Coordinates of C-alpha atoms in Angstrom, one line a residue:
Chain A
X1 CA 78.5 60.7 93.6
X2 CA 75.3 59.3 92.3
X3 CA 73.4 61.1 89.4
X4 CA 69.7 61.0 90.2
X5 CA 68.3 62.8 87.2
X6 CA 69.5 64.1 83.8
X7 CA 67.8 66.4 81.3
X8 CA 68.9 68.5 78.3
X9 CA 67.6 72.1 78.6
X10 CA 67.4 74.5 75.7
X11 CA 70.5 76.5 75.1
X12 CA 72.7 73.3 75.1
X13 CA 72.7 72.8 78.8
X14 CA 72.9 69.3 80.3
X15 CA 71.4 69.5 83.9
X16 CA 72.1 66.6 86.2
X17 CA 71.0 66.3 89.8
X18 CA 73.2 64.2 92.1
X19 CA 73.8 63.2 95.7
X20 CA 77.1 63.0 97.3
X21 CA 77.2 61.5 100.8
X22 CA 73.5 62.4 101.1
X23 CA 74.1 66.0 100.1
X24 CA 72.0 66.9 97.1
X25 CA 73.6 68.9 94.3
X26 CA 73.1 70.0 90.6
X27 CA 75.6 70.0 87.8
X28 CA 75.2 71.9 84.6
X29 CA 77.5 71.3 81.6
X30 CA 77.5 72.4 78.0
X31 CA 76.2 69.6 75.7
X32 CA 78.5 70.9 72.9
X33 CA 81.9 70.9 74.7
X34 CA 84.6 68.9 72.9
X35 CA 87.2 69.3 75.6
X36 CA 87.1 69.5 79.4
X37 CA 85.8 72.9 80.6
X38 CA 86.6 75.0 83.7
X39 CA 84.1 74.8 86.6
X40 CA 82.3 77.6 88.5
X41 CA 80.9 76.6 91.9
X42 CA 77.6 78.5 92.4
X43 CA 77.2 79.6 96.0
X44 CA 73.8 80.6 97.3
X45 CA 72.1 81.7 100.6
X46 CA 70.9 79.0 103.0
X47 CA 67.3 79.0 101.7
X48 CA 67.4 75.6 100.0
X49 CA 68.2 74.6 96.5
X50 CA 64.5 74.3 95.5
X51 CA 63.8 77.9 96.5
X52 CA 67.0 79.1 94.9
X53 CA 66.6 77.0 91.7
X54 CA 65.4 79.7 89.3
X55 CA 68.2 82.1 90.2
X56 CA 70.8 79.3 90.2
X57 CA 69.6 78.0 86.8
X58 CA 69.9 81.6 85.3
X59 CA 73.5 81.8 86.6
X60 CA 74.2 78.3 85.4
X61 CA 72.9 79.2 81.9
X62 CA 75.2 82.3 81.8
X63 CA 78.1 80.1 82.9
X64 CA 77.5 77.3 80.4
X65 CA 77.0 79.9 77.6
X66 CA 80.5 81.1 78.3
X67 CA 81.9 77.6 78.1
X68 CA 82.0 76.7 81.8
X69 CA 80.5 73.9 83.8
X70 CA 78.6 75.0 86.9
X71 CA 77.8 73.1 90.0
X72 CA 76.1 73.7 93.4
X73 CA 75.4 71.6 96.5
X74 CA 72.8 72.0 99.3
X75 CA 74.1 73.9 102.4
X76 CA 74.0 72.1 105.8
X77 CA 70.6 72.6 107.5
X78 CA 68.9 73.8 104.3
X79 CA 66.4 72.4 101.8
X80 CA 66.0 68.6 102.1
X81 CA 68.9 68.2 104.5
X82 CA 68.2 67.5 108.2
X83 CA 67.4 70.6 110.3
X84 CA 70.3 71.9 112.4
X85 CA 69.3 73.1 115.8
X86 CA 72.1 75.5 116.5
X87 CA 71.7 77.4 113.2
X88 CA 67.9 77.4 113.5
X89 CA 68.3 79.0 116.9
X90 CA 70.6 81.7 115.5
X91 CA 68.1 82.4 112.6
X92 CA 65.3 82.8 115.2
X93 CA 67.5 85.2 117.2
X94 CA 68.3 87.1 114.0
X95 CA 64.6 87.4 113.0
X96 CA 63.7 88.5 116.5
X97 CA 66.4 91.2 116.5
X98 CA 65.5 92.5 113.0
X99 CA 61.7 92.5 113.9
X100 CA 62.4 94.5 117.1
X101 CA 64.5 97.0 115.1
X102 CA 67.5 96.1 117.3
X103 CA 71.1 96.0 115.9
X104 CA 72.1 92.5 115.0
X105 CA 74.8 91.6 117.6
X106 CA 78.2 90.1 116.8
X107 CA 77.1 87.0 118.8
X108 CA 74.1 86.4 116.6
X109 CA 76.1 86.9 113.4
X110 CA 78.9 84.5 114.6
X111 CA 76.3 81.9 115.7
X112 CA 74.6 82.2 112.3
X113 CA 77.6 82.1 110.0
X114 CA 80.6 80.5 111.6
X115 CA 79.1 76.9 112.1
X116 CA 77.9 77.1 108.5
X117 CA 81.4 78.0 107.2
X118 CA 83.0 75.2 109.3
X119 CA 80.6 72.6 108.0
X120 CA 80.0 73.7 104.4
X121 CA 83.5 74.4 103.3
X122 CA 84.8 70.8 103.6
X123 CA 81.6 69.7 101.8
X124 CA 82.3 72.0 98.9
X125 CA 85.9 70.7 98.8
X126 CA 84.6 67.1 98.8
X127 CA 82.3 68.0 95.9
X128 CA 85.2 69.5 94.1
X129 CA 87.2 66.3 94.5
X130 CA 84.5 64.3 92.8
X131 CA 83.5 66.9 90.2
X132 CA 87.1 67.2 88.9
X133 CA 87.2 63.5 88.3
X134 CA 84.5 63.8 85.6
X135 CA 86.0 63.7 82.2
X136 CA 83.9 66.7 81.0
X137 CA 85.3 69.0 83.7
X138 CA 88.8 70.2 83.7
X139 CA 89.8 73.2 85.6
X140 CA 90.6 75.8 86.8
X141 CA 87.8 76.4 89.3
X142 CA 86.0 79.6 90.2
X143 CA 83.6 80.2 93.2
X144 CA 80.7 82.6 92.7
X145 CA 78.2 84.2 95.1
X146 CA 76.3 82.9 98.1
X147 CA 77.3 83.4 101.7
X148 CA 80.4 85.6 101.4
X149 CA 82.1 84.0 104.5
X150 CA 82.0 80.6 102.8
X151 CA 83.6 82.2 99.7
X152 CA 86.3 83.8 101.8
X153 CA 87.2 80.6 103.6
X154 CA 87.2 78.6 100.3
X155 CA 89.4 81.2 98.7
X156 CA 91.9 80.9 101.6
X157 CA 92.0 77.1 102.0
X158 CA 91.2 75.7 98.6
X159 CA 94.1 76.1 96.1
X160 CA 92.1 74.7 93.2
X161 CA 89.9 77.9 93.3
X162 CA 91.8 80.5 91.4
X163 CA 89.2 83.3 91.2
X164 CA 86.1 84.3 93.2
X165 CA 83.1 86.4 92.5
X166 CA 81.6 87.4 95.9
X167 CA 78.4 89.1 96.9
X168 CA 78.7 91.5 99.7
X169 CA 75.2 90.9 100.8
X170 CA 75.2 88.9 104.0
X171 CA 76.3 89.3 107.6
X172 CA 80.0 88.9 108.1
X173 CA 81.6 87.8 111.4
X174 CA 84.4 90.0 112.7
X175 CA 86.9 87.2 112.4
X176 CA 86.3 86.9 108.7
X177 CA 87.7 90.4 108.2
X178 CA 91.0 89.0 109.4
X179 CA 90.7 85.9 107.2
X180 CA 90.0 88.3 104.2
X181 CA 93.6 89.6 104.5
X182 CA 94.8 86.1 103.6
X183 CA 92.8 85.9 100.3
X184 CA 95.2 86.5 97.4
X185 CA 93.3 85.2 94.4
X186 CA 91.6 87.7 92.0
X187 CA 88.2 88.9 93.3
X188 CA 85.2 90.4 91.8
X189 CA 83.0 91.8 94.6
X190 CA 79.4 92.8 94.0
X191 CA 77.7 95.3 96.3
X192 CA 74.1 96.4 96.3
X193 CA 74.4 100.0 97.4
X194 CA 71.1 100.1 99.3
X195 CA 71.1 96.5 100.5
X196 CA 68.6 96.4 103.4
X197 CA 70.4 93.3 104.8
X198 CA 73.8 94.8 104.7
X199 CA 75.9 97.5 106.3
X200 CA 77.5 99.4 103.4
X201 CA 80.5 100.6 105.4
X202 CA 81.2 97.1 106.6
X203 CA 81.1 95.8 103.0
X204 CA 83.6 98.6 101.9
X205 CA 85.8 97.7 104.9
X206 CA 85.7 94.1 103.9
X207 CA 86.6 94.9 100.3
X208 CA 89.5 97.0 101.6
X209 CA 90.7 94.1 103.8
X210 CA 91.1 91.5 101.1
X211 CA 94.7 90.8 100.4
X212 CA 94.3 90.2 96.7
X213 CA 96.3 92.4 94.4
X214 CA 93.6 92.2 91.8
X215 CA 90.2 93.0 93.2
X216 CA 87.3 94.8 91.7
X217 CA 84.3 96.3 93.6
X218 CA 81.2 96.6 91.5
X219 CA 78.4 98.6 93.3
X220 CA 75.0 98.9 91.8
X221 CA 71.8 100.7 93.0
X222 CA 69.0 98.9 94.6
X223 CA 68.3 96.4 97.3
X224 CA 69.5 92.9 98.2
X225 CA 67.7 91.1 95.3
X226 CA 68.0 93.9 92.8
X227 CA 71.3 93.0 91.2
X228 CA 71.0 94.2 87.6
X229 CA 71.3 91.7 84.8
X230 CA 74.4 93.5 83.4
X231 CA 76.2 92.8 86.7
X232 CA 76.0 89.1 85.9
X233 CA 77.5 89.8 82.5
X234 CA 80.4 91.7 84.1
X235 CA 81.0 88.8 86.5
X236 CA 81.2 86.4 83.5
X237 CA 83.8 88.7 81.9
X238 CA 85.8 88.3 85.2
X239 CA 85.6 84.5 85.1
X240 CA 86.4 84.4 81.4
X241 CA 89.6 86.4 82.1
X242 CA 90.7 84.1 84.9
X243 CA 89.4 80.6 84.0
X244 CA 89.7 80.3 80.2
Chain B
X1 CA 84.7 123.8 62.4
X2 CA 87.7 123.4 60.2
X3 CA 89.4 120.1 59.7
X4 CA 93.2 120.5 59.7
X5 CA 94.4 116.9 59.2
X6 CA 92.9 113.6 58.2
X7 CA 94.4 110.1 58.3
X8 CA 93.1 106.5 58.3
X9 CA 94.6 104.5 61.2
X10 CA 94.7 100.7 61.3
X11 CA 91.6 99.2 62.7
X12 CA 89.3 101.2 60.4
X13 CA 89.7 104.4 62.4
X14 CA 89.5 107.8 60.6
X15 CA 91.2 110.4 62.7
X16 CA 90.6 114.1 61.9
X17 CA 92.0 117.0 63.8
X18 CA 90.0 120.2 63.8
X19 CA 89.7 123.6 65.2
X20 CA 86.5 125.2 66.4
X21 CA 86.7 128.9 67.3
X22 CA 90.4 128.4 67.8
X23 CA 89.9 125.4 70.1
X24 CA 91.8 122.3 68.8
X25 CA 90.0 119.0 68.8
X26 CA 90.2 115.5 67.4
X27 CA 87.4 113.4 65.9
X28 CA 87.6 109.6 65.4
X29 CA 85.0 107.8 63.3
X30 CA 84.7 104.3 62.0
X31 CA 85.7 104.1 58.3
X32 CA 83.2 101.3 57.8
X33 CA 80.0 102.8 59.2
X34 CA 77.0 102.8 56.8
X35 CA 74.7 104.8 59.0
X36 CA 75.2 107.7 61.5
X37 CA 76.8 106.4 64.7
X38 CA 76.4 107.5 68.4
X39 CA 79.1 109.8 69.8
X40 CA 81.2 109.5 72.9
X41 CA 82.9 112.7 74.1
X42 CA 86.3 111.9 75.6
X43 CA 87.1 114.0 78.6
X44 CA 90.7 114.3 79.9
X45 CA 92.7 116.0 82.6
X46 CA 94.0 119.5 81.8
X47 CA 97.4 118.3 80.7
X48 CA 97.1 119.2 77.0
X49 CA 95.9 117.0 74.1
X50 CA 99.5 116.3 73.0
X51 CA 100.4 114.8 76.4
X52 CA 97.1 112.9 76.6
X53 CA 97.1 111.7 73.0
X54 CA 98.2 108.1 73.5
X55 CA 95.6 107.4 76.1
X56 CA 92.9 109.3 74.2
X57 CA 93.7 107.3 71.1
X58 CA 93.5 104.0 73.0
X59 CA 90.0 105.1 74.3
X60 CA 89.0 106.3 70.8
X61 CA 90.0 102.9 69.3
X62 CA 87.9 101.1 71.9
X63 CA 85.0 103.4 71.1
X64 CA 85.3 103.1 67.3
X65 CA 85.6 99.3 67.6
X66 CA 82.2 99.3 69.3
X67 CA 80.6 101.3 66.6
X68 CA 80.9 104.8 68.1
X69 CA 82.4 108.0 67.0
X70 CA 84.7 109.7 69.6
X71 CA 85.7 113.3 69.9
X72 CA 87.6 115.5 72.2
X73 CA 88.6 119.2 72.5
X74 CA 91.4 121.0 74.3
X75 CA 90.6 122.3 77.7
X76 CA 90.9 126.1 78.4
X77 CA 94.4 127.0 79.5
X78 CA 95.9 123.7 78.4
X79 CA 98.0 122.5 75.5
X80 CA 98.3 125.0 72.7
X81 CA 95.6 127.3 74.1
X82 CA 96.6 130.6 75.8
X83 CA 97.8 130.3 79.4
X84 CA 95.2 131.2 81.9
X85 CA 96.6 133.1 84.9
X86 CA 93.9 132.3 87.5
X87 CA 94.1 128.6 86.9
X88 CA 97.9 128.7 86.7
X89 CA 97.9 130.3 90.1
X90 CA 95.6 127.6 91.5
X91 CA 97.8 124.9 90.1
X92 CA 100.9 126.5 91.7
X93 CA 99.0 126.7 95.0
X94 CA 98.1 123.0 94.7
X95 CA 101.6 121.9 94.0
X96 CA 102.9 123.9 96.9
X97 CA 100.3 122.4 99.3
X98 CA 101.0 118.8 98.1
X99 CA 104.8 119.3 98.3
X100 CA 104.5 120.7 101.8
X101 CA 102.3 117.7 102.8
X102 CA 99.5 120.1 103.7
X103 CA 95.8 119.2 103.1
X104 CA 94.6 120.7 99.9
X105 CA 92.1 123.4 101.0
X106 CA 88.6 123.8 99.6
X107 CA 89.7 127.3 98.4
X108 CA 92.5 125.8 96.3
X109 CA 90.1 123.1 94.9
X110 CA 87.4 125.6 94.1
X111 CA 90.0 128.0 92.4
X112 CA 91.4 125.1 90.4
X113 CA 88.2 123.4 89.2
X114 CA 85.2 125.8 89.2
X115 CA 86.6 128.3 86.5
X116 CA 87.5 125.3 84.4
X117 CA 84.0 123.9 84.6
X118 CA 82.4 127.4 83.9
X119 CA 84.5 127.9 80.8
X120 CA 84.9 124.3 79.4
X121 CA 81.3 123.1 79.6
X122 CA 79.9 125.7 77.1
X123 CA 82.8 124.8 74.8
X124 CA 82.0 121.1 74.9
X125 CA 78.4 122.0 74.2
X126 CA 79.4 124.2 71.2
X127 CA 81.5 121.3 69.9
X128 CA 78.5 119.0 70.3
X129 CA 76.4 121.5 68.2
X130 CA 78.8 121.2 65.3
X131 CA 79.7 117.5 65.6
X132 CA 76.1 116.5 65.5
X133 CA 75.6 118.3 62.2
X134 CA 78.1 115.9 60.6
X135 CA 76.3 113.3 58.5
X136 CA 78.4 110.4 59.9
X137 CA 77.4 111.2 63.5
X138 CA 73.9 110.6 64.8
X139 CA 73.3 110.3 68.5
X140 CA 72.7 109.7 71.3
X141 CA 75.8 111.2 73.1
X142 CA 77.8 109.8 76.0
X143 CA 80.5 111.6 78.0
X144 CA 83.5 109.7 79.3
X145 CA 86.2 110.4 81.8
X146 CA 88.3 113.5 82.4
X147 CA 87.7 116.1 85.1
X148 CA 84.7 114.7 86.9
X149 CA 83.2 118.1 87.7
X150 CA 83.0 118.9 84.0
X151 CA 81.2 115.5 83.6
X152 CA 78.8 116.3 86.4
X153 CA 78.0 119.8 85.0
X154 CA 77.5 118.4 81.5
X155 CA 75.3 115.6 82.7
X156 CA 73.1 118.2 84.5
X157 CA 72.9 120.9 81.8
X158 CA 73.2 119.0 78.5
X159 CA 70.2 117.0 77.6
X160 CA 71.8 115.4 74.5
X161 CA 74.2 113.5 76.8
X162 CA 72.2 110.4 77.9
X163 CA 74.9 108.4 79.8
X164 CA 78.2 109.3 81.4
X165 CA 81.2 107.3 82.4
X166 CA 83.0 109.3 85.1
X167 CA 86.5 108.9 86.7
X168 CA 86.5 109.6 90.5
X169 CA 90.1 110.7 90.3
X170 CA 90.3 114.4 90.7
X171 CA 89.5 117.1 93.3
X172 CA 85.9 117.9 93.6
X173 CA 84.6 121.2 94.9
X174 CA 82.0 121.0 97.7
X175 CA 79.4 122.6 95.5
X176 CA 79.6 119.8 93.0
X177 CA 78.3 117.3 95.6
X178 CA 75.1 119.4 95.5
X179 CA 75.1 119.5 91.7
X180 CA 75.6 115.7 91.7
X181 CA 72.1 115.3 93.2
X182 CA 70.6 116.7 90.0
X183 CA 72.2 114.2 87.8
X184 CA 69.6 111.7 86.6
X185 CA 71.2 110.0 83.6
X186 CA 72.8 106.5 83.9
X187 CA 76.3 106.6 85.4
X188 CA 79.3 104.3 85.3
X189 CA 81.8 105.6 87.9
X190 CA 85.4 104.4 88.0
X191 CA 87.3 104.6 91.2
X192 CA 91.0 103.7 91.8
X193 CA 90.9 102.3 95.3
X194 CA 94.4 103.6 96.2
X195 CA 94.4 106.8 94.1
X196 CA 97.1 109.0 95.5
X197 CA 95.4 112.1 94.2
X198 CA 92.0 111.3 95.6
X199 CA 90.2 111.0 98.9
X200 CA 88.4 107.6 98.7
X201 CA 85.7 108.5 101.2
X202 CA 84.9 111.7 99.2
X203 CA 84.6 109.6 96.1
X204 CA 82.2 107.2 97.8
X205 CA 80.2 110.2 99.1
X206 CA 80.0 111.7 95.7
X207 CA 78.8 108.4 94.2
X208 CA 76.2 108.2 96.9
X209 CA 75.1 111.8 96.1
X210 CA 74.3 111.2 92.4
X211 CA 70.6 111.4 91.8
X212 CA 70.7 108.7 89.0
X213 CA 68.5 105.7 89.5
X214 CA 71.0 103.6 87.5
X215 CA 74.5 104.1 88.7
X216 CA 77.4 101.7 89.0
X217 CA 80.6 102.1 90.9
X218 CA 83.5 100.1 89.7
X219 CA 86.5 100.2 92.0
X220 CA 89.8 98.7 91.1
X221 CA 93.1 98.3 92.9
X222 CA 96.0 100.6 92.2
X223 CA 96.8 104.2 91.8
X224 CA 95.6 107.1 89.7
X225 CA 97.0 105.9 86.4
X226 CA 96.6 102.2 87.1
X227 CA 93.1 101.7 85.7
X228 CA 93.2 98.1 84.4
X229 CA 92.5 97.4 80.8
X230 CA 89.3 95.4 81.6
X231 CA 87.8 98.5 83.3
X232 CA 87.8 100.1 79.8
X233 CA 85.9 97.1 78.5
X234 CA 83.3 97.3 81.2
X235 CA 82.8 101.0 80.4
X236 CA 82.3 100.1 76.7
X237 CA 79.6 97.6 77.8
X238 CA 77.9 100.4 79.7
X239 CA 77.9 102.8 76.6
X240 CA 76.8 100.0 74.4
X241 CA 73.8 99.4 76.6
X242 CA 72.8 103.1 76.6
X243 CA 73.9 104.5 73.2
X244 CA 73.2 101.7 70.8

C-alpha cells in the first residue's frame, strides 16, 4: 500500500489516497483518535471513485464523527482502472433493455454482477489485510452500501466483517438469494420504496432470505438517490451498536 | 380532569394518574423542564392499563428522557372500564377462529376494531383538549403505537397530531386501507417480520397505502412482542425530528 496524498479536512478528518496493487483507494481516519478504531468499508456503485467522491466523503465524515475509520477502493473496470470488456458489454445490454422498456433478463443481471463480485471481493479482502496492519485501525470491521451482491459475498466469506449495512438498490442475480441464506452477521438493510432501478418485491424477498437472526429493514420513500439524511444516522446507530 | 395520584420516579419523571370523564389515564412529564414540552400520546393494545403498565412506563421514560411529556388513557371496554358486550363477542369469535386454525374473517376484524376506533378516537381527542391546557405541556403532539387503526384515524382527523409512530402488529379492517391514503403526516411504521398475529403482506400493503410523503418502514426480526430495544431508540429519533 502506497499513500499518494494526505490532507486534513475540517471536522478532524484525515483523508489519505492510496494505491494497492494498482487499485486506487481512499482512507479516512479521525485525527483525534488516541487508540485504534473500528473500520467501516464504504461500498459504492461501479461509477468510479471520482464520480462517487462527494457521497463517499459525506459517509466517511459520518463514520469518522462516530469514531470509526472509513475506507474504500475502486471497483474493477471503473474509474481510472482499465476497462473490462465483459462488464462493458453487460452494461450496454442493460442500457439497451431499459431504453427499450424490456424487462432486464436474468442473463443480463448475471453478466453484469457476478464477474464484479468474483473479482471485487478478493480485492476488498486484500485491502482489509493491509488496512488492518495500520496502527490507527483496530477492528472490528463493518461493510456498508454499494453493490449489494458484493456485500452479501463479503458477509459470507470474510469473518473479519461482523456487521453490514446493505442498500437494496441494485440488480441481484438469482444465485445471490441462495447465498443470502448463509449470511449470519447482523444486517441493516436500506430500501428506497419507489426505487426506479429496483424491484421492490425482489428486495423484500432478499431481506426475507438472509439467514441473520438480527436484521433490520429500513424502507424510506423516494427513488434510488433519495435516501433521506436521517437514514444515514440510523445506519450509524447500527454500526455503533456492533463495532464499538 | 382530576389527578388521583402523583409520584416522582427516578430519572426525573413525574408520574400522575388521572381520570377524565371516568376514563383512567396516566401522564408522565419531566421534572426538570423549564418550558412547555411537546406531547407524545402512548397508544396500546386493549389489554388494560394495568397489564400494559411496565411497557408503557418504559416508553414513557424514553419519551421523558428526550424532553417530551407522555400520556395515555384506558381504551373503552378494557381495564377498569365497563365491559363492552359487542367487542367481547368479537374477541371471543377471534379466539375461536384462531384456536380452530381458521382464517380470521373480515367480519370478525371489522367487529373487533371498528367500534373501538369509533369510540376511542374522540376520547383521545378529548384527552388532548385537556392535556394541552396544562402549563407544562405545549405541543406539537405525536401519537405512538397501540392499535394501528386508532393511529390511522387520529392521524386523519386530528390536526394537532403532526407525526405518528405506528406498530403494524394488529388486525386492520379493509376500510382502514382506504383511510390510510388520507394520512399525510410523517410516519414511522414498525413491523415485526415474523409477527404471529399479523399478515406481513397486509402490513406492507398498508405501508404502501399511506398518503404521507415522509414515511419510514422499520422491519425487525422476531414475533409480536419481540420489538428490539434499538427500535424504540429509532422511534425517538423520529419524534425528536418532528416534535422538537
